[in-house]
Amino acid sequence: MITRSILLFLLVVALSVSRAAAEPGVSDTEIVIGGSNSFSGPLAYTGEQITKFGVDLYLRVVNDAGGIHGRKVRTIYYDDGYRPQDSVANTKKLVEQDGVFAIIIPQGSPPVVATLEYLEEHKVPMLFPYQSSPVTRARRYVFQGMTLSDRSSRMMIDYLAGTRKYKKFAALYQDDEYGKSFLAAFEKDLGRFGLKLTAAESVKRGVTDVSAQIAKLHAARPEVTFLVLVPGPAAQALRERQKIGWTDTLMVSTGPLTDEKYLALATDAANGVEGLSLWPDPATSDLPGVKLYRAYMVKYFPKNEPNRYSLAGYFAGMLFTEAAMRAGRNLTRESLITALESIKGFESGILPPLTIGRDHETQKQGFWVRVEKGRFTPLTDWLKSE
Amino acid sequence: MLEVDDLSISFGGLDALSGLGFSVAEREIFALIGPNGAGKSTVFNVITGLYRPSRGRVVLAGEDLLALASHQVARRGVARTFQNTEVFRRLSALDNVLVGRHAHLRAGAIRAALGLGAVRREEAEARRFARTLLARFGLEDVADTESGSLPLGLQKRLEIARALASGPRLVLLDEPAGGLNQTETQTLMEIIRRLRDESGLTIVVVEHDMELVMGISDRVAVLDRGRKIAEGTPREIAADATVVEAYLGSGSDA
Amino acid sequence: MRPALEIDDVAVYYDKRRALEGVTLTVERGEIVTLLGANGAGKSTTLRAVSGLVRAARGRIVYEGRDISHAPADAIVAAGVGHVPEGREIFGEFTVLENLLVGGHTVPRRQIGERLEEAFRLFPVLRERRLQAAGTLSGGEQQMLAIARALMPRPRLLLLDEPSLGLAPLLSREIFDVIRRINADGVSVLLVEQNARRALALATRGYVLETGRLVASGPSAGLAADPRVRRAYLGLDGARRGAAT
Amino acid sequence: MRAAALGSGAVVVLGWPWAAPRYFVFLASLIAINAIVAIGLNLLTGYTNQLSFGHAGFLAIGAYAAALLTIQAPLVPLPATLLAAGLVTAAMGLALGVPCLRLEGLYLAMATLAFGFVVVEAILNLDWLTRGNDGLRVPAARIGPWALTTDTSRYYVVVTVAALLILAARNITRTRTGRALLAVRESEIAAQASGVHLAAYKTLAFVVSAFYTGVAGGLFALVVGFLSPDSFDVFLSVDFVAMIIVGGLGSILGSVMGAAVITTLNDSLAGFQSYRPLVFGAILIVSMLFMPGGIASALQKIQPRQGDRA
Amino acid sequence: MSGLATGSIYALMALSLVIIYNATRTLNFAQGEMLMISTFVGWTALQLLRAPLLVALLVAVVAAALLAWVLERTIIRHAISATHFDVLIITLGLSLMLRSAAGLLWTHDEFPFPSFFGSRPLGVGAVRVAPASLGIIGASLALMLALGALFRWTRLGRAMRAVAQNQRAARLMGISVEQVYSASWILAAAVGAVAGVLIAPVVFLSSQMGLVAINGFTAAVLGGFGSMPGAVVGGMVLGVLENLAPLYLPASIKHSVPFLVMITILIVRPGGLFGRVAPRKV
């Protein structure tokens, strides 16, 4: 028994040392990237869209056109269901077992933050995490995706308190990292104008009855009410407002919220709502990059409707491709980082020309929209957040 | 030894016991008999602290038992078996007896977890004791068998062995012969006699099997609808017309 | 015409525990038969085997010529076997009326009213209590309800398990009167009863069970005098016949 | 035979980090942690028949206690930290167990389920301490001069603790306390009649169970390195229940096997992405339908019984 | 008012849980997911057939009944002799599977769902009342009354109550307990489907909407598991509590309110507001 198990053991040892590697995830014919994401749990829809219908959409285009310097890009995704420990396990598996070259578009603050240190320690690039907490800013191995909350807040307050001269603000926020980071940023930015939030009410994640919160905010009579929520409860808040006939406030949605889904859910209760939009309208925009995105979507995933999440993933795929192209045939993690850092004035046809600075942020702007006849109509050009 | 006085208890308006009293002397075998629903098992449940009577006293060697919780009654030296055999079915026979020994062992969770020598010695000693006890009841061969899979006769014997493991002064046997066949009952009677003769125990037995009752008891009390209708030696009871009527019915309405 | 009930060499085990072993008995149509024996002798188990609550491991149970050994309980009831269980097992949270209606579960809707009338005629007290929660009835009333409930589908065979258990003498006499009247209407009865004398006075024939086996049977008059009956209950004279496994 | 099995088992466990790919070292740590929780839960559910759907809550308490201690008092040696995590959680177990004495079955499951939610809410609301939803990063723990920065070093710590706790659980379950717990499960009245203090042992089961889970929480903080309320959702509690049911109620070895199976399963299903819960659910159902007693009893059926419970 | 509306949905969820629990003594953790699936099926009917909402409701109810029937016959029935733990785990597995299957069939996206009731507020004097709330309350009450009538006056209802009280006695009345099991699952699923169609316009249709069942559990416990009037009152109380807590309580504890209420009730009054705890038998 003992000898048998020891023999077996030695065999395992022998097998396990056989893997020799040049640059992990890069072979003569292939580049392997991957990520841990939500395919189950509260953010399953977003997770699926940004990866399988976003990143992969762009990469299919690239692969069908011959790949990156002759290498096809393959992606591996694991489900973490929004649990940090699972994202840690998945990320380790991706790096150690699958030997991925880089991690792409992981989603949600807790799962992302849980893997930050590990990836930095192993010098694995984390590309374009889809979350808005500033904790990912200016890290060597991280290139932030979504516009960070403090930048969103700055754009929103500068526009509303500066340009539009509003004085009384309130907020309805989700009781978690997303909501609280915005709340803190609002307070800080309002402070620059000598203002404060008059009222703030929280909504627990997953709860949809917001009638009491709306009633309380109504009583505070703000000129502007921020909605720092996800589509479901936000649409609910708009309907609740309609229900109680509260008309004398401007409802404003944050960047992550301003999306078509939210309009569809709120129906006519959304009319007149304003917000910061981080992406051009994926369904109607005439920007060349967005038109191309729609064309590819029709070609590769005809059943999937265009939406902001897949557009974000698509953009991430595009940015990765651009950097890997620039890095040349001798692609390494370090050369990828150098290539990303060298991006200046990159024209995507979707976002304004992109320059990646020391902060490693790939998206810093948004523009102002108002809902008219069930669609977001732009009120401004891209706003600055510096 | 045991004094029960003026015991009354009712369930849902039905008087299960009313004003019941009897006393049992040391080293006596005392039987409680009576037709179904007479309240015999209820007496046991009151003595062992499972039911609280509405009235009455239960005194064991001068100490009032009614103030005590069930496990405390056990620790005062009252052991019992159950009508429907409550062996710990998924435990081995040995472990059943070891649970019976519970109150005599000292090892707490922490000391056991640490695997202290004292605990191991105590455990080994307890296991020796338990095996000896099992052997006394002819159960040594099934010591490691899951008790639920034993035939009923052995389960009943095991239950008595478990009761004895606690080193009781008073043993309450609730229908020990229920479901047993002739030979099994004979063995059982022998065992009960030896408990008294060799171990010096006081025994109260509730039983339907008259052969057993008449064969081993020193005194018998007859219960009917929660009241004592007769008390005396087996011979006196057998001759008592009230008793026969309680059992077989008067038939007068025919 | 086949007898109301034929039980042929039936054995029942709970877990591995033998409860019945090779029991054979017959109830002729229109007859009252009583099953005697000490506690745990297997009387209730016999009734349960007939009504399908427990499965016979061996043997056949035939009701009016139909083998019901493997039929589910609800089918057996529908076929015309009523069972008044030990301890009555009425639905305490239901009103008296509801208990009777549940008893009439298998009765065609049109006939329910008529059956209720019959029940109330048999037990006038139930009519008075019809909207009272059954759990608040006295023991005797509960027993009447249990019988009335089992009679709702007009069974042709009634199994009665300890109908006088826990009842005062006067009440149990009343119950026995009722059983006689039911029988007079043509219902065959298999009666399990603690009160042996009274049961034998009522029944035409009797069987005596000891630890799962039949030890005696015969016409009531004979059994009433049979020392084996007395022994089965009181165990007073002599040793029992061996029943070793 | 037994010594040989133990010996070869020890060889594999100790040699694992050198033989297995690195990721599997990490995975093995997770299995060991889950095994500790499963043993703890089994002591409560399998041994005393008290079902808990709140063990993710206990795990969270232990994890946060250990993490906060590591952050606030970096000099405290790791064993003391783990012990403290266990004790804090055990105290919570006591606080929950005593009022829950009156509850059984479904009601207890509900109360513990609610407890799990309350713990998560508490973590969110005590954000000055726990950093709420931002999550808490746990610095590398130290044992004397060594910082536990590698998966291998952490693996050895986890495996050592797990081995000690498994041994302790075996010692407990095979002596007076364990027998009393089992007796309570089998028949409360017979247990009382044998002098077993029902309330004391039911509470003890809660306390010991919480202690185990708390220590596992400390190891969880150490191995995962990041805590957030999202880590301890109700589905994690469900996973734990699944572990002991799949492994076998009332069996220490079964707990370990159940933890290994469910953890590995969860891990290998991650690649199924959207199909993960579908497959996981199906496996749960199938194993319940065809292996109701869990792995432990299935093994017992194959292998004739060996006298002692494992 | 809005609290009562949510509360009536919770009450319906609690009722459907209690219906199954009473008959089978098991807890169906997949109740919420069954609700979600049937609502999705109803919605699909709306989309594909352009059917009126009432037809969608019927489709949802029928789908729910079918799903329940199939699940009960193919899976649950086989486990009925197993321990409660096993059945719990099986229904948990079912809930995972159903949610995941819904995601695969309809994506995990959220969809708007049409309502029977308008969204414009009605002014009654100074009080503004939302027709949606009124509608939900009204419809739920109607359904509850119908259920009450079913349980009180019909043969099936009485049979179900009889099985809940005493299975063996029920068998002796000629009731097929197995049929009652099936009927309970089907009835519970149908109630769930109505609840789903009523609440979908409010919480929106998504694979996650089944999580509302957790409030059904709380409501059922609150009312004393097993008691149907208790389930209704428990649901209403919970809905109102949840609605009022944000108004009167400090932010730090308001979200824990339902759970704290549940623990408190369990500890102080384990039988819930209405239930009774059966005395221990020896």
Coordinates of C-alpha atoms in Angstrom, one line a residue, chain D residues 132-292:
Chain D
G132 CA -18.1 47.1 4.8
N133 CA -18.5 46.4 1.1
D134 CA -15.1 47.7 0.2
G135 CA -13.8 44.5 1.6
L136 CA -10.9 43.8 3.9
R137 CA -7.5 42.9 2.6
V138 CA -5.7 40.6 5.0
P139 CA -2.0 41.1 5.3
A140 CA 0.2 38.0 5.2
A141 CA 0.3 36.4 8.6
R142 CA 3.6 35.5 10.3
I143 CA 4.8 32.6 12.2
G144 CA 7.8 33.9 14.1
P145 CA 10.2 35.2 11.5
W146 CA 8.4 33.7 8.5
A147 CA 5.8 35.5 6.6
L148 CA 3.3 33.2 5.1
T149 CA 3.4 34.5 1.6
T150 CA 3.3 31.4 -0.5
D151 CA 0.5 29.0 -1.1
T152 CA 2.8 26.2 0.1
S153 CA 3.5 27.7 3.4
R154 CA -0.2 28.5 4.0
Y155 CA -1.0 25.0 2.9
Y156 CA 1.1 23.5 5.6
V157 CA -0.5 25.7 8.2
V158 CA -4.0 24.9 7.1
V159 CA -3.2 21.2 6.8
T160 CA -1.7 21.1 10.3
V161 CA -4.6 22.9 11.9
A162 CA -7.0 20.6 10.0
A163 CA -5.2 17.5 11.1
L164 CA -5.3 18.6 14.7
L165 CA -9.0 19.5 14.5
I166 CA -9.8 16.2 12.8
L167 CA -8.0 14.4 15.5
A168 CA -9.7 16.4 18.2
A169 CA -13.1 15.7 16.6
R170 CA -12.4 12.0 16.5
N171 CA -11.3 12.2 20.2
I172 CA -14.4 14.1 21.1
T173 CA -16.8 11.9 19.1
R174 CA -15.3 8.7 20.4
T175 CA -15.6 9.6 24.0
R176 CA -18.2 10.7 26.5
T177 CA -19.1 14.0 24.9
G178 CA -19.5 12.6 21.4
R179 CA -21.6 9.7 22.6
A180 CA -23.8 12.1 24.6
L181 CA -24.4 14.1 21.4
L182 CA -25.3 11.0 19.4
A183 CA -27.5 9.9 22.2
V184 CA -29.4 13.2 22.0
R185 CA -29.8 12.7 18.3
E186 CA -31.1 9.2 18.6
S187 CA -33.5 9.7 21.5
E188 CA -33.7 12.8 23.7
I189 CA -35.7 11.1 26.4
A190 CA -33.4 8.0 26.6
A191 CA -30.4 10.4 26.7
Q192 CA -31.9 12.3 29.6
A193 CA -32.7 9.0 31.3
S194 CA -29.0 8.2 31.1
G195 CA -28.1 11.4 32.8
V196 CA -27.3 13.5 29.8
H197 CA -28.1 17.2 30.3
L198 CA -30.0 17.9 27.1
A199 CA -29.7 21.6 27.0
A200 CA -26.0 21.6 27.9
Y201 CA -25.1 19.2 25.2
K202 CA -27.2 20.9 22.5
T203 CA -25.6 24.1 23.4
L204 CA -22.2 22.5 23.5
A205 CA -22.7 21.2 20.0
F206 CA -23.4 24.8 18.9
V207 CA -20.3 26.1 20.6
V208 CA -18.0 23.5 19.3
S209 CA -19.4 23.7 15.9
A210 CA -19.0 27.5 15.9
F211 CA -15.5 27.1 17.2
Y212 CA -14.5 24.8 14.4
T213 CA -16.1 27.1 11.8
G214 CA -14.4 30.1 13.4
V215 CA -11.0 28.6 13.2
A216 CA -11.8 27.7 9.6
G217 CA -12.8 31.3 9.1
G218 CA -9.4 32.4 10.3
L219 CA -7.7 30.1 7.9
F220 CA -10.0 31.3 5.1
A221 CA -8.9 34.9 5.8
L222 CA -5.3 33.7 5.7
V223 CA -5.6 31.7 2.4
V224 CA -8.0 33.9 0.4
G225 CA -6.5 37.1 1.7
F226 CA -9.6 39.2 1.1
L227 CA -12.9 39.4 2.8
S228 CA -16.1 41.0 1.8
P229 CA -19.7 40.4 2.8
D230 CA -20.2 38.9 -0.6
S231 CA -18.0 36.0 0.4
F232 CA -20.4 34.8 2.9
D233 CA -23.8 34.6 1.2
V234 CA -26.4 32.0 2.0
F235 CA -25.3 29.8 -0.9
L236 CA -22.1 29.2 1.0
S237 CA -24.1 27.9 3.9
V238 CA -25.9 25.7 1.5
D239 CA -22.6 24.4 0.2
F240 CA -21.7 23.4 3.7
V241 CA -24.9 21.6 4.3
A242 CA -24.4 19.9 0.9
M243 CA -20.9 18.8 2.1
I244 CA -22.1 16.9 5.1
I245 CA -25.1 15.4 3.4
V246 CA -23.1 14.3 0.4
G247 CA -20.3 13.1 2.8
G248 CA -22.5 11.5 5.4
L249 CA -24.2 12.8 8.5
G250 CA -22.6 11.9 11.7
S251 CA -19.3 10.9 10.2
I252 CA -16.0 12.8 10.6
L253 CA -14.4 11.1 7.6
G254 CA -17.6 11.7 5.6
S255 CA -17.3 15.4 6.4
V256 CA -13.8 15.5 5.0
M257 CA -14.8 13.6 1.9
G258 CA -17.9 15.7 1.4
A259 CA -15.8 18.9 1.7
A260 CA -13.4 17.5 -0.9
V261 CA -16.1 16.5 -3.3
I262 CA -18.1 19.7 -3.1
T263 CA -15.1 22.0 -3.2
T264 CA -13.6 20.2 -6.2
L265 CA -16.9 20.1 -7.9
N266 CA -17.5 23.8 -7.4
D267 CA -14.0 24.5 -8.7
S268 CA -14.1 22.3 -11.7
L269 CA -17.6 23.6 -12.6
A270 CA -16.4 27.2 -12.7
G271 CA -15.4 26.6 -16.3
F272 CA -19.0 25.7 -17.2
Q273 CA -19.8 29.3 -16.8
S274 CA -23.5 29.8 -17.2
Y275 CA -24.1 26.1 -16.8
R276 CA -22.4 25.8 -13.5
P277 CA -25.4 26.0 -11.2
L278 CA -27.3 23.8 -13.6
V279 CA -24.8 21.0 -13.4
F280 CA -24.2 21.5 -9.7
G281 CA -27.9 21.4 -8.9
A282 CA -28.3 18.3 -11.0
I283 CA -25.4 16.5 -9.2
L284 CA -26.9 17.4 -5.9
I285 CA -30.2 16.0 -6.8
V286 CA -28.9 12.8 -8.4
S287 CA -26.6 12.1 -5.4
M288 CA -29.5 12.7 -3.0
L289 CA -31.7 10.4 -5.0
F290 CA -29.3 7.6 -5.4
M291 CA -27.0 8.0 -2.4
P292 CA -29.2 9.2 0.4

